Amino acid sequence: MKLRSIVVDDSSMQRMAVAKLVNNHPNLALVAEYSNAIEAKNGIKNNEIDLIFLDVEMPIINGFDLLETLENPPQVILITGKPDYALKAFDYDVTDYLHKPITMARFDASVKRAVTKYEQINKVSEDEEHIFVKSNLKKRKVFLNEIKWIEALGDYIKLVTDDANIVILSTMKAFEKQLPSDKFLRIHKSYIVNLEKIEKFNSKNVEVGGRSIPLSRNKKTELAEALSNV
């Protein structure tokens, strides 16, 4: 297994050094190198990336600024010459933190950690389907069968689960794509419901967990059909 990786560093020499480490590692595949955060952001959007080797100290937009702009970032290994960034780094749920100059042993240890995390994230059994969402700068595992409904909140959405309400930065349209269409249905511009959690419905409302949720008129037939297949 090889993690699809990119290197982001404004220093051509440092970028070349890290790229060489990536190319020589059996568990990594180098997809691209970027000299600044703007190029990197476009590359991440247009390619399937598993891991970013990211320099912190870059002009205009630094590594932390780049992470702030990514809605669903892949794993990140931060690289910096300043050890005092370490504490801040883990506020961003990074996989690891490498201090320059990078030793082979320390690089290998970071990659091993990334591979282990990748395997854990992608090891999903059918009865425990889950997704990872970013809330309060940290990735959080959410089991699909625990979600009751999703509610639009301006630029954010709220996941209402059996145990908690989780607010994340996302659009309803983007989040809907992460959900299996046979289990979830958007019944209103502001609501997506877990079909298995619906207790009853009429022409105007759906009841989930004792809560009445509005049902759009043009969704009633689609809802009835979807429930017949659950």
Coordinates of C-alpha atoms in Angstrom, one line a residue:
M1 CA 0.0 0.0 0.0
K2 CA 1.3 3.5 -0.9
L3 CA -0.1 6.7 0.5
R4 CA -0.5 9.3 -2.3
S5 CA 1.6 12.2 -1.0
I6 CA 2.5 15.8 -1.8
V7 CA 5.3 18.0 -0.6
V8 CA 4.7 21.7 0.1
D9 CA 7.7 23.9 0.9
D10 CA 8.9 27.3 -0.5
S11 CA 12.5 26.2 -0.2
S12 CA 13.5 24.3 -3.4
M13 CA 16.4 22.5 -1.6
Q14 CA 14.2 21.4 1.3
R15 CA 11.4 20.4 -1.1
M16 CA 13.8 18.3 -3.1
A17 CA 15.2 16.6 0.1
V18 CA 11.7 15.7 1.3
A19 CA 10.6 14.5 -2.1
K20 CA 13.6 12.2 -2.3
L21 CA 12.7 10.7 1.1
V22 CA 9.1 10.2 -0.2
N23 CA 10.3 8.6 -3.5
N24 CA 12.6 6.2 -1.6
H25 CA 9.9 5.1 0.9
P26 CA 8.0 1.8 0.0
N27 CA 4.8 3.1 1.5
L28 CA 4.7 6.5 -0.2
A29 CA 3.9 7.7 -3.8
L30 CA 4.9 11.2 -4.7
V31 CA 2.0 12.9 -6.6
A32 CA 3.4 16.5 -6.7
E33 CA 5.6 19.1 -5.2
Y34 CA 4.4 22.7 -4.5
S35 CA 6.3 25.8 -3.7
N36 CA 3.4 27.7 -2.1
A37 CA 0.1 27.2 -0.4
I38 CA -2.1 28.5 -3.2
E39 CA -0.7 25.9 -5.7
A40 CA -1.0 23.2 -3.0
K41 CA -4.6 24.0 -2.3
N42 CA -5.5 23.7 -6.0
G43 CA -3.6 20.4 -6.2
I44 CA -5.3 19.0 -3.2
K45 CA -8.7 19.9 -4.7
N46 CA -7.9 18.3 -8.1
N47 CA -6.1 15.2 -6.9
E48 CA -6.8 12.4 -4.4
I49 CA -4.2 12.9 -1.7
D50 CA -3.7 10.8 1.4
L51 CA -0.8 12.7 3.0
I52 CA 0.7 16.2 3.0
F53 CA 4.3 17.0 4.0
L54 CA 3.8 20.6 4.9
D55 CA 6.3 23.3 5.7
V56 CA 5.0 25.7 8.3
E57 CA 7.2 28.8 7.5
M58 CA 6.1 30.0 4.1
P59 CA 5.6 33.6 2.9
I60 CA 2.1 35.1 2.5
I61 CA 0.2 31.9 3.4
N62 CA 1.9 29.7 5.9
G63 CA 1.3 26.0 6.6
F64 CA -1.3 26.7 9.4
D65 CA -3.1 29.2 7.1
L66 CA -3.4 26.5 4.4
L67 CA -4.8 24.0 6.9
E68 CA -7.5 26.5 7.9
T69 CA -8.7 26.7 4.3
L70 CA -9.1 22.9 3.8
E71 CA -12.6 21.6 4.4
N72 CA -11.6 17.9 4.6
P73 CA -7.8 17.8 4.8
P74 CA -5.9 14.6 4.3
Q75 CA -3.3 13.5 6.9
V76 CA -0.6 16.1 7.5
I77 CA 3.0 15.8 8.6
L78 CA 4.2 19.3 9.5
I79 CA 7.8 20.2 8.9
T80 CA 9.4 23.2 10.6
G81 CA 12.7 24.6 11.8
K82 CA 11.1 26.0 15.0
P83 CA 10.3 23.6 17.8
D84 CA 8.0 26.0 19.5
Y85 CA 5.3 25.3 16.8
A86 CA 4.9 21.7 18.1
L87 CA 2.0 22.5 20.5
K88 CA 0.1 24.5 18.0
A89 CA 0.6 21.8 15.4
F90 CA -1.5 19.3 17.3
D91 CA -4.4 21.7 17.6
Y92 CA -4.8 21.0 13.9
D93 CA -5.0 17.2 14.4
V94 CA -1.8 16.6 12.4
T95 CA -0.4 13.1 12.2
D96 CA 3.1 14.1 13.1
Y97 CA 5.6 17.0 13.4
L98 CA 9.1 16.9 12.0
H99 CA 11.8 19.2 13.0
K100 CA 14.5 20.2 10.5
P101 CA 17.0 18.8 9.8
I102 CA 15.0 15.6 9.2
T103 CA 16.6 12.3 10.0
M104 CA 15.8 9.1 8.2
A105 CA 14.7 7.4 11.4
R106 CA 12.4 10.2 12.4
F107 CA 10.9 10.3 8.9
D108 CA 10.3 6.6 8.8
A109 CA 8.6 6.8 12.2
S110 CA 6.2 9.5 10.9
V111 CA 5.3 7.5 7.8
K112 CA 4.6 4.4 10.0
R113 CA 2.3 6.5 12.1
A114 CA 0.5 7.8 8.9
V115 CA 0.1 4.3 7.5
T116 CA -1.3 3.0 10.7
K117 CA -3.8 5.9 10.9
Y118 CA -4.8 5.4 7.2
E119 CA -5.5 1.7 7.9
Q120 CA -7.6 2.6 10.9
I121 CA -9.6 5.2 9.1
N122 CA -10.3 3.0 6.1
K123 CA -11.0 -0.3 8.0
V124 CA -14.8 -0.1 7.9
S125 CA -17.1 -3.1 8.5
E126 CA -20.6 -3.0 7.0
D127 CA -22.3 -3.0 10.4
E128 CA -20.2 0.0 11.6
E129 CA -20.1 2.3 8.6
H130 CA -18.7 5.7 9.6
I131 CA -17.4 9.0 8.4
F132 CA -14.9 11.4 9.8
V133 CA -15.9 15.0 10.3
K134 CA -13.9 18.0 11.3
S135 CA -15.2 19.8 14.4
N136 CA -13.3 22.3 16.5
L137 CA -10.2 21.7 14.3
K138 CA -10.2 18.0 15.1
K139 CA -11.4 15.0 13.1
R140 CA -14.2 13.1 14.8
K141 CA -15.5 9.6 14.0
V142 CA -19.2 9.5 13.5
F143 CA -21.1 6.2 13.0
L144 CA -23.8 6.6 10.3
N145 CA -26.4 4.6 12.3
E146 CA -26.1 7.0 15.1
I147 CA -27.1 10.1 13.0
K148 CA -30.7 11.0 13.4
W149 CA -30.8 14.1 11.1
I150 CA -28.6 16.8 9.7
E151 CA -29.7 20.4 9.9
A152 CA -28.5 23.5 8.0
L153 CA -27.1 26.4 10.0
G154 CA -26.0 29.1 7.6
D155 CA -22.4 28.3 6.6
Y156 CA -22.4 25.3 9.0
I157 CA -24.4 22.2 9.5
K158 CA -25.5 20.4 12.6
L159 CA -25.3 16.6 13.0
V160 CA -27.8 15.4 15.5
T161 CA -26.8 12.0 16.8
D162 CA -28.0 9.6 19.5
D163 CA -25.4 11.2 21.9
A164 CA -24.5 14.7 20.8
N165 CA -24.9 17.6 18.4
I166 CA -21.9 18.1 16.2
V167 CA -21.5 21.4 14.3
I168 CA -19.2 21.4 11.3
L169 CA -18.3 23.8 8.5
S170 CA -19.9 22.4 5.4
T171 CA -22.7 22.9 3.0
M172 CA -25.7 20.5 2.9
K173 CA -24.9 19.7 -0.7
A174 CA -21.3 18.7 0.0
F175 CA -22.1 16.7 3.1
E176 CA -25.0 14.9 1.4
K177 CA -22.5 13.4 -1.0
Q178 CA -20.7 11.6 1.9
L179 CA -23.9 9.8 2.9
P180 CA -25.3 6.6 1.4
S181 CA -28.4 7.5 -0.6
D182 CA -30.3 4.3 0.5
K183 CA -30.1 5.4 4.1
F184 CA -30.4 9.2 4.1
L185 CA -32.7 11.5 2.3
R186 CA -32.8 15.3 2.0
I187 CA -36.5 16.0 2.8
H188 CA -36.2 19.8 2.9
K189 CA -33.7 22.4 1.9
S190 CA -32.5 22.5 5.5
Y191 CA -32.8 18.9 6.6
I192 CA -31.5 15.5 5.8
V193 CA -32.9 12.5 7.8
N194 CA -31.8 9.0 8.5
L195 CA -34.5 6.9 7.0
E196 CA -34.1 4.2 9.6
K197 CA -34.8 6.8 12.4
I198 CA -38.1 8.0 11.1
E199 CA -41.0 7.2 13.4
K200 CA -43.9 8.6 11.4
F201 CA -44.7 11.2 8.8
N202 CA -47.5 13.1 7.1
S203 CA -47.8 15.5 4.2
K204 CA -46.0 18.3 6.1
N205 CA -43.7 16.8 8.7
V206 CA -41.5 13.8 9.6
E207 CA -41.0 12.7 13.2
V208 CA -37.6 11.6 14.3
G209 CA -36.6 11.0 17.9
G210 CA -39.8 12.8 19.0
R211 CA -38.8 15.9 17.0
S212 CA -41.0 17.2 14.2
I213 CA -39.0 18.1 11.0
P214 CA -40.6 19.9 8.0
L215 CA -41.1 17.9 4.9
S216 CA -41.1 19.7 1.5
R217 CA -44.2 19.0 -0.6
N218 CA -42.2 17.7 -3.6
K219 CA -40.4 15.2 -1.3
K220 CA -43.4 13.3 0.0
T221 CA -43.5 10.7 -2.8
E222 CA -39.8 10.3 -2.8
L223 CA -39.8 9.7 1.0
A224 CA -42.6 7.1 0.8
E225 CA -40.7 5.2 -1.9
A226 CA -37.4 5.4 0.0
L227 CA -39.0 4.1 3.2
S228 CA -40.5 1.2 1.3
N229 CA -37.0 0.0 0.5
V230 CA -35.5 0.4 4.0

